CSV table of C-alpha atoms and ligand atoms in Angstrom, one decimal:
chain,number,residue,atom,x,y,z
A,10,UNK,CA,-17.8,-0.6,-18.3
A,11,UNK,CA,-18.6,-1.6,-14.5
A,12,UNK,CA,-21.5,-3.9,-14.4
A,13,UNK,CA,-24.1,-3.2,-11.2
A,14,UNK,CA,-23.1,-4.4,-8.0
A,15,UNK,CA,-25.1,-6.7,-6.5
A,16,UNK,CA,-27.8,-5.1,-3.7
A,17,UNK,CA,-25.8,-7.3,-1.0
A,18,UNK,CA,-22.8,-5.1,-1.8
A,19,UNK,CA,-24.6,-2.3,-2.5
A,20,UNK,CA,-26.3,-2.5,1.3
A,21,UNK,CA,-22.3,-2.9,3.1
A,22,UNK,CA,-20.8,0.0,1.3
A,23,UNK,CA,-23.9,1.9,2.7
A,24,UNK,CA,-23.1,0.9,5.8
A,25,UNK,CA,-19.5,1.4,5.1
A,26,UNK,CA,-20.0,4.9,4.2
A,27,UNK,CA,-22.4,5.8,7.2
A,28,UNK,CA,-20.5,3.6,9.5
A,29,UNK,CA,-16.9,4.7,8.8
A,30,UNK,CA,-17.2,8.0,6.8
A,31,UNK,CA,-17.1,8.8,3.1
A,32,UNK,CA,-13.8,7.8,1.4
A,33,UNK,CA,-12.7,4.4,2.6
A,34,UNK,CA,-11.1,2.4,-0.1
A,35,UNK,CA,-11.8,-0.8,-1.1
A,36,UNK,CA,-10.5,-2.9,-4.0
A,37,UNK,CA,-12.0,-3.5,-7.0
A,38,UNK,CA,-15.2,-2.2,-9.2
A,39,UNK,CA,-17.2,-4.9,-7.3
A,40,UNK,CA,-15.5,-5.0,-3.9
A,41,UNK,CA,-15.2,-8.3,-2.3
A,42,UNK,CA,-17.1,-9.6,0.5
A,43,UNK,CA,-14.8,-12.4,1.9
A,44,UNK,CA,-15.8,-14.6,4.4
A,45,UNK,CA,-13.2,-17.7,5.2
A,46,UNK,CA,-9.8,-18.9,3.7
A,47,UNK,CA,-7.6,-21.4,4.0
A,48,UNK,CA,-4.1,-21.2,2.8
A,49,UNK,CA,-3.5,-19.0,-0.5
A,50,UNK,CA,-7.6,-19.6,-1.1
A,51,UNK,CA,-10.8,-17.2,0.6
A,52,UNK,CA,-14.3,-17.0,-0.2
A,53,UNK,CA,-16.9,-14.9,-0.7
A,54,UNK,CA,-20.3,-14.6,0.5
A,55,UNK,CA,-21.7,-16.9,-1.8
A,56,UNK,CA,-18.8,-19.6,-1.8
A,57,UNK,CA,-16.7,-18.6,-4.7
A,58,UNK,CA,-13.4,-19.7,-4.5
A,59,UNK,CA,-10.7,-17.0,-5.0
A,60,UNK,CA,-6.7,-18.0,-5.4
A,61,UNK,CA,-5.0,-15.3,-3.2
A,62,UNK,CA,-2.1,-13.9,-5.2
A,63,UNK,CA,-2.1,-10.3,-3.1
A,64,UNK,CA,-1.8,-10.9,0.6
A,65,UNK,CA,1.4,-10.7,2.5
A,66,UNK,CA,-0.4,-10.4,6.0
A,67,UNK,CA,-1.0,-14.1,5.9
A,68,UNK,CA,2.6,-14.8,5.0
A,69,UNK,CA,2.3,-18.6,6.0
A,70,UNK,CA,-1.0,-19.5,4.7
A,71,UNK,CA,-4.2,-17.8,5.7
A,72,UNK,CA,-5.5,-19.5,9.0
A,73,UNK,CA,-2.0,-21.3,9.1
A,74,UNK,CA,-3.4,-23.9,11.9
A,75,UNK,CA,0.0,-23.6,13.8
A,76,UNK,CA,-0.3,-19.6,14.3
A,77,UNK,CA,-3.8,-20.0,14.9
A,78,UNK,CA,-3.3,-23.0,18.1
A,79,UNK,CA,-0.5,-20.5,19.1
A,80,UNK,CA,-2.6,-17.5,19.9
A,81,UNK,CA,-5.5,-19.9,20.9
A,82,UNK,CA,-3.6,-21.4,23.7
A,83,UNK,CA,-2.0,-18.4,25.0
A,84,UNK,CA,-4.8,-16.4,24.9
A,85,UNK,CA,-6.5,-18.8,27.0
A,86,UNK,CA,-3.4,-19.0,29.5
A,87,UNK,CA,-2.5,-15.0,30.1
A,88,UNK,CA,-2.4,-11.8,27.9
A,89,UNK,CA,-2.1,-8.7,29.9
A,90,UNK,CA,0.1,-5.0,28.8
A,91,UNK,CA,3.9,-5.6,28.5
A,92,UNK,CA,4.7,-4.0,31.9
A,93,UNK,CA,5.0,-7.4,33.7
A,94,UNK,CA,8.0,-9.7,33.4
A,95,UNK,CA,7.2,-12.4,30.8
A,96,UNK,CA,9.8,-14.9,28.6
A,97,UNK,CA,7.4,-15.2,25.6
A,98,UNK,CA,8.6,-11.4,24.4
A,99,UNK,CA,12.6,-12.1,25.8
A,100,UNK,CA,12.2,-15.7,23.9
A,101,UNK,CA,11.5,-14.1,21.0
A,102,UNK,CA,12.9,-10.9,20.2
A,103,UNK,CA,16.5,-13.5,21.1
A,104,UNK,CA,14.8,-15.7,18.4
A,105,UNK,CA,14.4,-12.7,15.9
A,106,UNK,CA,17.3,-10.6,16.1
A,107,UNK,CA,19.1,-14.1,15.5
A,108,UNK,CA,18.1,-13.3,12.2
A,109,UNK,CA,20.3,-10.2,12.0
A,110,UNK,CA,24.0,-9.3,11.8
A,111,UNK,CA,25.1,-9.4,15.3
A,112,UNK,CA,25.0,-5.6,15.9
A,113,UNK,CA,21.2,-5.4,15.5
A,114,UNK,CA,20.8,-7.6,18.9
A,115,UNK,CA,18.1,-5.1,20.3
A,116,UNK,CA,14.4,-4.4,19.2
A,117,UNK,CA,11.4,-3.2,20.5
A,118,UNK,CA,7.7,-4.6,19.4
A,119,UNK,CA,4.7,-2.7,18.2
A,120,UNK,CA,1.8,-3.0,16.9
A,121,UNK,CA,1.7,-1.5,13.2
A,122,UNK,CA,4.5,-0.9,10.9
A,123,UNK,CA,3.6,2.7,11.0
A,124,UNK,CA,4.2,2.8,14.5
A,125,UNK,CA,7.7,1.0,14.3
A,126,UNK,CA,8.7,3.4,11.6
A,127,UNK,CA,7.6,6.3,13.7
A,128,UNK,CA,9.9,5.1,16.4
A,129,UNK,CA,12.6,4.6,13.7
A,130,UNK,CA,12.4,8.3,12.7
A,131,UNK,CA,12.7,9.4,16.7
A,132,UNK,CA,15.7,7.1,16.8
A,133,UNK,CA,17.4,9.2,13.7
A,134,UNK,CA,16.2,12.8,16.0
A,135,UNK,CA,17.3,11.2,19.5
A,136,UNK,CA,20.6,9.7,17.5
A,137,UNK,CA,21.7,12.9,15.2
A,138,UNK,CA,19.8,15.9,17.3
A,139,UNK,CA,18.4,16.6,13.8
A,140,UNK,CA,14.9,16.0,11.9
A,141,UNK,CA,15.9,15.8,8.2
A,142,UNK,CA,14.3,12.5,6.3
A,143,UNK,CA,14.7,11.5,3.0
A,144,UNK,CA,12.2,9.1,1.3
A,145,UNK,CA,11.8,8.0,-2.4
A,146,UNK,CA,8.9,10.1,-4.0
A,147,UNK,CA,6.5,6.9,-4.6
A,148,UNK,CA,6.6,5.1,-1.4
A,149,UNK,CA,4.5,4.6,1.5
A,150,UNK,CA,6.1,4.3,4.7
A,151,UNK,CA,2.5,3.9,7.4
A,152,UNK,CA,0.0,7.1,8.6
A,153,UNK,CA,1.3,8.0,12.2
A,154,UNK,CA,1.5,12.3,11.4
A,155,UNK,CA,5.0,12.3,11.3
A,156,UNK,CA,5.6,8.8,8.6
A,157,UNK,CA,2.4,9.9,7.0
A,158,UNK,CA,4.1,12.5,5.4
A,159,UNK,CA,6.7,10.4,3.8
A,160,UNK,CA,3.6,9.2,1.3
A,161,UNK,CA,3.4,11.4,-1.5
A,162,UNK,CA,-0.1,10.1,-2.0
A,163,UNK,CA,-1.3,11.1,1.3
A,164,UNK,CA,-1.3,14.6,0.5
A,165,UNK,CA,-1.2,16.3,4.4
A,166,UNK,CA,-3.4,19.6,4.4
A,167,UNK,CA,-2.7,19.4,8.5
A,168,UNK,CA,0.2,17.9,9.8
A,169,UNK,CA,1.9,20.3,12.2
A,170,UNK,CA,4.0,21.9,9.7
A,171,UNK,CA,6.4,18.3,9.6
A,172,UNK,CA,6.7,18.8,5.6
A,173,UNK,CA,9.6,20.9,6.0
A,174,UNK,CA,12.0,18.3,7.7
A,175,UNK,CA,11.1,15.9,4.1
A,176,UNK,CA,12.4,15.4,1.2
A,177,UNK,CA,11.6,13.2,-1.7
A,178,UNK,CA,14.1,11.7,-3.9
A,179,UNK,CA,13.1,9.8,-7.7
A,180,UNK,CA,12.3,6.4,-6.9
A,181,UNK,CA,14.2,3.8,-9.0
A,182,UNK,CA,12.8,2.4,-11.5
A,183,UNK,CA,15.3,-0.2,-13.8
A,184,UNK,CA,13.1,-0.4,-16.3
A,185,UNK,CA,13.2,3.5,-17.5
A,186,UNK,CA,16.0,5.1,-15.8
A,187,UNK,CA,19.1,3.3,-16.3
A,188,UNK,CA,21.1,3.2,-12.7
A,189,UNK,CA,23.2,-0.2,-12.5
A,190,UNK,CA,25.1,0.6,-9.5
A,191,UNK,CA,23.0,3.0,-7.8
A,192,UNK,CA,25.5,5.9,-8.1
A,193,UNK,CA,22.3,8.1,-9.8
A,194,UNK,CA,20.0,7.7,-6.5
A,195,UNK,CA,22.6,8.1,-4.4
A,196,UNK,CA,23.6,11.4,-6.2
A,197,UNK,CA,19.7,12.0,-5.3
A,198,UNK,CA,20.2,11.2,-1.7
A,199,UNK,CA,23.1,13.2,-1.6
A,200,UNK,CA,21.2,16.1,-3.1
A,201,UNK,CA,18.4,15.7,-0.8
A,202,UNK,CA,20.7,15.6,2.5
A,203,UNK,CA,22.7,19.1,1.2
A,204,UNK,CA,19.2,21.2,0.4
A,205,UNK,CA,18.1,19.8,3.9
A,206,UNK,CA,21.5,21.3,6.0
A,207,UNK,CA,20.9,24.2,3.6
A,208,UNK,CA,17.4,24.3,4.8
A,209,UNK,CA,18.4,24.3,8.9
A,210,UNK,CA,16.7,21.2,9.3
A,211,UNK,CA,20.0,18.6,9.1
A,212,UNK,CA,19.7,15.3,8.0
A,213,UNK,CA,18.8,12.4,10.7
A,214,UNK,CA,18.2,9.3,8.7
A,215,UNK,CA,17.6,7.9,5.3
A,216,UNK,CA,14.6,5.4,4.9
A,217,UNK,CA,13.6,3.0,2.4
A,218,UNK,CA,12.3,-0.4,1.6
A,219,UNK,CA,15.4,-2.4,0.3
A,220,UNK,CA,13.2,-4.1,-2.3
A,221,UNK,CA,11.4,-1.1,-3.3
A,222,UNK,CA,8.1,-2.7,-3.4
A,223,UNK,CA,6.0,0.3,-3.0
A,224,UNK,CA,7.8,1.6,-6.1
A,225,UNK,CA,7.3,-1.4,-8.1
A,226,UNK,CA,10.6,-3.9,-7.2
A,227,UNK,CA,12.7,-2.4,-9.6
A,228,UNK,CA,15.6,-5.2,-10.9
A,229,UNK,CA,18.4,-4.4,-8.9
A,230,UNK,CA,21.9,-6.1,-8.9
A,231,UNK,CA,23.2,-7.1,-5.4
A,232,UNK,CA,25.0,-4.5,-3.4
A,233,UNK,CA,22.8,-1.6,-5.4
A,234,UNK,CA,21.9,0.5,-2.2
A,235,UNK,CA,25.5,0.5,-0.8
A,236,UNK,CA,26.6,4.3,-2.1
A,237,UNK,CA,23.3,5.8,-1.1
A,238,UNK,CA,24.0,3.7,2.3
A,239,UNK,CA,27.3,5.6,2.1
A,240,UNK,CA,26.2,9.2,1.2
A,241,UNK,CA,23.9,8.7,4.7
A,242,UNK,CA,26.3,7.6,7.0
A,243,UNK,CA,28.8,10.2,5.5
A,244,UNK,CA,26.5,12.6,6.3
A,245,UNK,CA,26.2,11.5,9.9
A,246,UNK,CA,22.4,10.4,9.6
A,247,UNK,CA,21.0,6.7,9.9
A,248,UNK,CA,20.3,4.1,7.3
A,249,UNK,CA,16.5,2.8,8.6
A,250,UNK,CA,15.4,-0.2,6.3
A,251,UNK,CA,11.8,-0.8,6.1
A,252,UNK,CA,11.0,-4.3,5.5
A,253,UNK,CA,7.3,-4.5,6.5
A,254,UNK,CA,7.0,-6.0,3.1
A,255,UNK,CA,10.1,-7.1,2.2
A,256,UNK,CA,11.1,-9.0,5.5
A,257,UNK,CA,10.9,-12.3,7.0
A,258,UNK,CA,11.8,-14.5,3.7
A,259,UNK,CA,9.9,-13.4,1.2
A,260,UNK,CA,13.2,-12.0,-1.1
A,261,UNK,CA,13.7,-15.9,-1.4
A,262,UNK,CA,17.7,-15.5,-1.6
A,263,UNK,CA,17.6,-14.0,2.1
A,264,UNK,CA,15.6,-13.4,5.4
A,265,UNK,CA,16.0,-9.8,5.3
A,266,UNK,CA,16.1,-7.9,1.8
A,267,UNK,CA,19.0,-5.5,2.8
A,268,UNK,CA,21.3,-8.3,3.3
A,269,UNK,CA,20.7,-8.9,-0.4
A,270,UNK,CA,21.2,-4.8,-0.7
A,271,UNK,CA,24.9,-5.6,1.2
A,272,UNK,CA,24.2,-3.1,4.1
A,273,UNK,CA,23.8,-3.1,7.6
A,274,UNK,CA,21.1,-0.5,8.9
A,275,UNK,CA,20.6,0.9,11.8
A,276,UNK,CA,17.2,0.5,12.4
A,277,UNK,CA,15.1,-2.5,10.4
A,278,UNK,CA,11.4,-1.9,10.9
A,279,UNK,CA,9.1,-4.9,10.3
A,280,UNK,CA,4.9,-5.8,11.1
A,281,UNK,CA,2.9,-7.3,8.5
A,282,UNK,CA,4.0,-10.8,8.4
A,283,UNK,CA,4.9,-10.9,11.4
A,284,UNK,CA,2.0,-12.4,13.1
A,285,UNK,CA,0.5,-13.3,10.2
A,286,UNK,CA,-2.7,-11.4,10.8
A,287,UNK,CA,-2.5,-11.0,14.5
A,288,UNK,CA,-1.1,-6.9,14.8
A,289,UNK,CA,2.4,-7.5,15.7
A,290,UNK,CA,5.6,-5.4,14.1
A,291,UNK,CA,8.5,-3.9,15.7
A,292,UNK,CA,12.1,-2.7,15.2
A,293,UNK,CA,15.7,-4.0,16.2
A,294,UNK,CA,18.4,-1.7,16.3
A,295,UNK,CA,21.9,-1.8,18.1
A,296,UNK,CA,21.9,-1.6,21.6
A,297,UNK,CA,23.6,2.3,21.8
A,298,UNK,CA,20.8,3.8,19.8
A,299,UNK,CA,18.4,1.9,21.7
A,300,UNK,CA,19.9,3.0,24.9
A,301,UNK,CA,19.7,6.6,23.3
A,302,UNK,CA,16.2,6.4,22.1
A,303,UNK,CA,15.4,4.8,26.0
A,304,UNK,CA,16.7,7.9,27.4
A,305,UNK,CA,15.6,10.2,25.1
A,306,UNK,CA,12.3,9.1,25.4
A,307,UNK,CA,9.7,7.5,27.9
A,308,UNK,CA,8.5,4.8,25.2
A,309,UNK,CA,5.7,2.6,26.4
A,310,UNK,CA,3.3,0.3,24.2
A,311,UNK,CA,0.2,-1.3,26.2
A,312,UNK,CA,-0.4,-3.8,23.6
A,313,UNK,CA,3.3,-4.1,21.5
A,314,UNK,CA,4.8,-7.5,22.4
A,315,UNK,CA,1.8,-9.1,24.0
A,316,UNK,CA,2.2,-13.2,25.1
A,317,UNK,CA,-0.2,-13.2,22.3
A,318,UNK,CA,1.6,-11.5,19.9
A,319,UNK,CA,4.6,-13.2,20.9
A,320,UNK,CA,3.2,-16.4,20.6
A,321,UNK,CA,1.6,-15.8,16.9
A,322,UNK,CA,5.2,-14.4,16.0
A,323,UNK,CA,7.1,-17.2,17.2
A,324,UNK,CA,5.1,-19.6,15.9
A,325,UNK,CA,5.2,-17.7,11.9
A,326,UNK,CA,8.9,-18.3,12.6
A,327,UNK,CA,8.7,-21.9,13.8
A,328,UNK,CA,6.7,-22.4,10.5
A,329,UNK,CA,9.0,-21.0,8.1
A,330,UNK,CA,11.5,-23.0,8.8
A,331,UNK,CA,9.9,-26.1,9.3
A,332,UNK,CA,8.2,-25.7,6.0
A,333,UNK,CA,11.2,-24.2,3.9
A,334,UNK,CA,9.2,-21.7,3.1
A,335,UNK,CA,12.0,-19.2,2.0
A,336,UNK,CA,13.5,-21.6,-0.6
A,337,UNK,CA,10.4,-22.3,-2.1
A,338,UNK,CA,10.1,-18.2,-2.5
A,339,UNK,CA,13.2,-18.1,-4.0
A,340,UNK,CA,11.9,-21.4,-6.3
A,341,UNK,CA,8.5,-19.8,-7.2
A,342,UNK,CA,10.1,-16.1,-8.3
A,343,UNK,CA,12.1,-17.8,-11.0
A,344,UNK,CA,9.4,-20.0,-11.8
A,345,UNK,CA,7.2,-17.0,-12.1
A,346,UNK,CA,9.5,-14.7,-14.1
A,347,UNK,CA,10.1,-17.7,-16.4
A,348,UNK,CA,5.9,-18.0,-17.2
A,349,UNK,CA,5.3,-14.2,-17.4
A,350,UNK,CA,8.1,-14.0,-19.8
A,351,UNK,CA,6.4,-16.1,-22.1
A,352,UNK,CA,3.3,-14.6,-21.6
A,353,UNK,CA,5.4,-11.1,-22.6
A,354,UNK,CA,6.5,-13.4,-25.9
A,355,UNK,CA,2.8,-13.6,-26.8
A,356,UNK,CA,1.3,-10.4,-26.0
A,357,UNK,CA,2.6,-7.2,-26.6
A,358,UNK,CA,1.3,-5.1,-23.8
A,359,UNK,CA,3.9,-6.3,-21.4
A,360,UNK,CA,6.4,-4.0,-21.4
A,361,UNK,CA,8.9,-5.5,-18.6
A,362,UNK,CA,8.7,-8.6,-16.1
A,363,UNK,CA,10.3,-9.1,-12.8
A,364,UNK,CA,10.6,-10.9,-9.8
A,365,UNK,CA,12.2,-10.6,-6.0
A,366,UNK,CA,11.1,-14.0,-5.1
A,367,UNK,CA,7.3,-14.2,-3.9
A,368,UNK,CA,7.0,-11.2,-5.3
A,369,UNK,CA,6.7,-10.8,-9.0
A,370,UNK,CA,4.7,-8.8,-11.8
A,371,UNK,CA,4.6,-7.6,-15.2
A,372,UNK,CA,4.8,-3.9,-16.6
A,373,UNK,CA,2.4,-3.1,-18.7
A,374,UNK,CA,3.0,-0.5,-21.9
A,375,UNK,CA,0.8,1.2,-24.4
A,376,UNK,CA,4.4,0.7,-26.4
A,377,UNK,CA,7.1,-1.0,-26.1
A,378,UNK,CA,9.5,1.2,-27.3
A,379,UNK,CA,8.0,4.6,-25.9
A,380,UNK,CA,7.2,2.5,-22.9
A,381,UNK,CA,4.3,4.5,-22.2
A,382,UNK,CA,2.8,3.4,-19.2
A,383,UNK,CA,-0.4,1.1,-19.3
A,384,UNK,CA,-2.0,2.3,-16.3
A,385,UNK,CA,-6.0,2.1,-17.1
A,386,UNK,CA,-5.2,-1.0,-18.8
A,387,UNK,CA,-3.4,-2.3,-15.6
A,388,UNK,CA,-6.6,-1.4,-13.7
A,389,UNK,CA,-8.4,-3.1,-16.3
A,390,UNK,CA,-6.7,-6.5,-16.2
A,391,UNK,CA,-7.0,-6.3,-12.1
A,392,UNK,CA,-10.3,-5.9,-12.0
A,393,UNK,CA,-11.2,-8.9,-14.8
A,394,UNK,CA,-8.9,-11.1,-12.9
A,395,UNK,CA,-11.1,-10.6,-9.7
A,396,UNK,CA,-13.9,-11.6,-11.7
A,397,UNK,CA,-12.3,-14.4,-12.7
A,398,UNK,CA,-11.6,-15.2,-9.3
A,399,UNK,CA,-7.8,-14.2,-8.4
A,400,UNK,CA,-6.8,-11.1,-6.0
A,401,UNK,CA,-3.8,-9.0,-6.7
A,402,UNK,CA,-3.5,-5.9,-7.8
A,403,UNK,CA,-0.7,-3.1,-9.3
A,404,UNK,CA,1.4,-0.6,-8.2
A,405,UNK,CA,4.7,1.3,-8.7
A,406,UNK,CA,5.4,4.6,-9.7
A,407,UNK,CA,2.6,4.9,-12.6
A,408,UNK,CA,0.2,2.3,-11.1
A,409,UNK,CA,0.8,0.2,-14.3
A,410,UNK,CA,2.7,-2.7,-13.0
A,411,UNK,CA,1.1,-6.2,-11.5
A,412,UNK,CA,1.3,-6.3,-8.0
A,413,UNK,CA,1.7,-10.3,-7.6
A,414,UNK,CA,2.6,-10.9,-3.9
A,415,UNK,CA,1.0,-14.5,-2.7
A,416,UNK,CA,1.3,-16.5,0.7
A,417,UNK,CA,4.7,-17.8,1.0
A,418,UNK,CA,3.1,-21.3,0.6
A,419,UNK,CA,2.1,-20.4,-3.1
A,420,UNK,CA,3.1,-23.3,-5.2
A,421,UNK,CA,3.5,-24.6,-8.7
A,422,UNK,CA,-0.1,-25.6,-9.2
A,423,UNK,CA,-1.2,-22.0,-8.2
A,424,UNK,CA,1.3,-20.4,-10.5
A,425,UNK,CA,-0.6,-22.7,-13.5
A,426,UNK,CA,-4.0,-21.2,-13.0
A,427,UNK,CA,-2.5,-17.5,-12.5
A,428,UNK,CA,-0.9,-18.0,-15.8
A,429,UNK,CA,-3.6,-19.1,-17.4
A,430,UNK,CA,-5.8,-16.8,-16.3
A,431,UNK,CA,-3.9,-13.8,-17.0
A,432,UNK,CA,-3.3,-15.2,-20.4
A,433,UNK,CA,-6.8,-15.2,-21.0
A,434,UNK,CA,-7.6,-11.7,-19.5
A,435,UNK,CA,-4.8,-10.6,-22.0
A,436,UNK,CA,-6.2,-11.8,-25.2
A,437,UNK,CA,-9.6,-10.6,-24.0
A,438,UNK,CA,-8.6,-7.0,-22.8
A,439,UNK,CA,-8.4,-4.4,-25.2
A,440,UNK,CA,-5.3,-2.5,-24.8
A,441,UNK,CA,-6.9,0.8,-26.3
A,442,UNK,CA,-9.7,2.7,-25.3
B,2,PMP,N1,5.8,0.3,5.5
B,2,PMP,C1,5.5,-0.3,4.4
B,2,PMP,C2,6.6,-0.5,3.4
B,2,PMP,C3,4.2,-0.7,4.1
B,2,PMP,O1,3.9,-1.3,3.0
B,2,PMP,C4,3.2,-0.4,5.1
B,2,PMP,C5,1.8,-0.9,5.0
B,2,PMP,N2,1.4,-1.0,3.7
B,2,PMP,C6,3.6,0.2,6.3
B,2,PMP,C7,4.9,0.6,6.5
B,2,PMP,C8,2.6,0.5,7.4
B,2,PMP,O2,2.3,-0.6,8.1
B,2,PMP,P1,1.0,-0.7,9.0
B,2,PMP,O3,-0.2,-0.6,8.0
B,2,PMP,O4,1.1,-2.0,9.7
B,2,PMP,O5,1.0,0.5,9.9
C-alpha cells in the first residue's frame, strides 16, 4: 500500500501536471525531490542522504569537480553555434574516435542520443537508398518521430505513417530462450530483413545496443552478435550500435561494448555519459558514409559540439583515465555478481543474476522453475529500496529484473550497504500478493 505523499510533493506534482501537462513520469510511489549530490550520493529536500545506484548521466561522479571547472571556464571564455572554426570540437572528436577501430575516424556531435540515432537511421537511407530498420521488440532507441517508433512502448497513434519501414525482432533474453551463439536472433534478423524486401520497403540498417541494456543485459558469450552482424551486411544494410548506455567504459572489459560483441559497426551512436550531464552525444562513422550522409543531406546542429560541450566531454575522458575508472567497472561487476549470488542462495525470489560490469541486477521469479516473472514484486522491492534510501530501478523485457547502473566511481563500500539493504527489503517483502 502507498503511504500519502507528503503536501510538499503533493504541491510540485500539481505544478508538474499544470506546468508540463498530464502524464509525465516520475519514479517512484513517493517521487523524489532531489536537490544536490556529490559523487554516487544526492539529497532530498530535507537532507536525506540517498546512495545513487541508477544514474549513468553522471558517469564520473555527480558534480565530478573536473567536468564541472571544465564547462565553468569555457563558458566564461566563448560558447557560440558550431559554425565558426574552433579546436575544442577538432581536439576532441581526434581524442574520441581514438577510441575506435581505425575505420570509424569520423563523427559528428549532437545533442541527445535520440538525435544521433536519428542521424544514424538517415545514414542507413542516404547509404542503402532504402528505409527498412530492424530493432529488438523491448528496446528503446530516443523520441525524434522517426527513432520513436523503434520503442514498442511508445505506442505512435501519429507518426507519418513511419511504422511500415519497422520491424521488431524477440529480444534476447539468456535466461529463458536458450541462444549461445546467437544463431536464433540472427535467424530473427534475417527474418525481419526478408518480410521487409517482401514488403517494398528494403532493409537499410540493423540497430541495437550491444549490451542489450534496455532488454535487461542478457549474459552473452563474446563474439554473440557476429551472425546477426553478418545476416545485415549480407543483406547490404548497416550495422548501427547504440551505445548511449553501453559506451564509454562502463562494459568494464572494453571502452565500447561492441568490441566485446567482436564487430565493427558502421555507425556507433553515443550521449548520455558523455558530458556527464551537460547535453552532449554524437556519432562516428567511416569517412565514405559520412561524406555520403554530407551530401545527401544539409546537416546542421546550432548547439551539437559546443566549446562547452567539448570541454565537458573532454574532460569525462581526461577523468576516466586518470582515475581507472574502467577497470574498477570491470572490478565492481564481478564483485557485484559475486554478492547478489549469495543473496540468490538465501532467498528464493531471485530467479537469475548478472552483470556487464557497472551494470548488474537480479531477476526476480514467482518460481524458479516456471520462472514466472516477478514483476509487481520487482516494483515492490524498487520502491522500498527508495525508502530506504537507494535509487535504481528495473527493467527488461517483463520489468521484473533490477536495473543496477551506478556512477562509474561506485566502490566496494557502496556495494556493502546496497547488499545489505536489498537483503533486508528481501526478507521483508512478501513475494505474494
Ligand atoms: N538510446 C538508448 C539506448 C537510450 O537508453 C536512450 C535514452 N534512455 C536514448 C537512445 C535516447 O537518448 P536521449 O534521451 O539523450 O535522446
Amino acid at each position: 500500500m502507498s503511504r500519502p505523499l507528503p503536501p510538499e510533493t503533493e504541491e510540485l506534482l500539481d505544478r508538474r501536471r499544470r506546468l508540463l501537462g498530464p502524464n509525465v513520469s516520475t519514479f517512484y510511489e513517493e517521487p523524489v525531490h532531489f536537490v544536490k549530490a556529490d559523487g554516487v550520493w544526492l539529497w532530498d529536500a530535507d537532507g536525506r542522504r540517498y546512495l545513487d545506484c541508477y544514474n549513468n548521466v553522471p558517469h564520473v561522479g555527480h558534480c565530478n569537480p573536473r567536468v564541472v571547472n571544465a564547462i565553468a571556464e569555457q563558458a566564461a571564455r566563448l560558447n557560440t553555434h558550431t559554425r565558426y572554426l574552433h579546436e575544442g570540437i577538432l581536439d576532441y572528436v581526434e581524442r574520441l574516435t581514438g577510441t575506435f577501430d581505425d575505420a570509424l575516424s569520423t563523427a559528428i556531435l549532437t545533442c541527445s542520443g535520440s538525435e544521433a540515432n536519428d542521424i544514424a537511421l538517415r545514414m542507413a537511407e542516404a547509404m542503402t537508398g532504402k528505409r527498412g530498420i530492424v530493432a529488438t521488440d523491448a528496446t528503446y532507441h530516443g523520441n525524434t518521430t522517426l527513432v520513436s517508433h523503434l520503442s514498442r512502448s511508445n505506442v505512435p497513434e501519429v507518426g507519418f505513417g513511419l511504422g511500415q519501414y519497422l520491424r521488431h525482432v524477440e529480444a534476447p533474453d539468456s535466461y529463458r530462450i536458450s541462444d549461445p551463439d546467437g544463431q536464433r536472433f540472427a535467424a530473427h534478423v534475417q527474418e525481419a530483413v526478408d518480410d521487409l524486401e517482401r514488403a517494398g520497403a528494403g532493409f537499410a540498417a540493423l540497430i541495437v545496443c550491444p549490451l542489450f541494456l534496455n532488454e535487461g543485459f542478457p549474459e552473452q558469450k563474446e563474439g554473440w552478435l557476429r551472425p546477426a552482424a553478418e545476416v545485415a551486411r549480407r543483406a547490404g544494410g548497416l550495422l548501427i550500435c547504440d551505445e548511449v548506455q553501453s559506451g564509454f567504459g562502463r562494459s568494464g572489459s572494453h571502452f565500447w561494448a561492441h568490441q566485446k560483441q567482436g564487430v565493427v559497426p558502421d555507425v556507433v551512436t553515443m550521449g548520455k555519459p558523455m558530458g556527464n550531464g551537460h547535453p552532449v552525444a554524437g556519432l562516428v562513422t567511416t569517412p565514405d558514409i559520412m561524406a555520403r550522409f554530407r551530401n545527401s543531406f544539409r546537416y546542421f546542429n546550432t548547439f551539437g559540439g559546443n566549446p562547452v560541450s567539448c570541454a565537458a566531454a573532454m574532460a569525462v575522458l581526461d577523468e576516466l583515465e586518470e582515475k581507472g575508472l574502467q577497470d574498477s567497472a570491470a572490478a565492481m561487476g564481478k564483485l557485484a555478481y559475486d554478492r547478489l549470488s549469495e543473496l540468490a542462495a538465501k532467498h528464493q525470489v531471485i530467479g537469475n543474476v548478472r552483470q556487464s560490469g557497472m551494470v548488474f541486477g537480479a531477476e526476480f521469479v514467482r518460481d524458479r522453475d516456471t520462472r514466472e516473472p516477478a514483476s509487481e514484486f520487482a516494483d515492490k522491492v524498487v520502491n522500498e529500496m527508495r525508502r530506504r534510501g537507494i535509487i535504481l530501478s528495473k527493467l527488461g523485457r517483463h520489468k521484473n529484473t533490477l536495473k543496477i547502473r551506478p556512477p562509474m566511481p561506485f566502490a566496494a563500500e557502496h556495494l556493502d550497504l546496497l547488499i545489505k539493504t536489498l537483503n533486508d527489503v528481501l526478507a521483508s517483502v512478501s513475494p505474494h500478493g
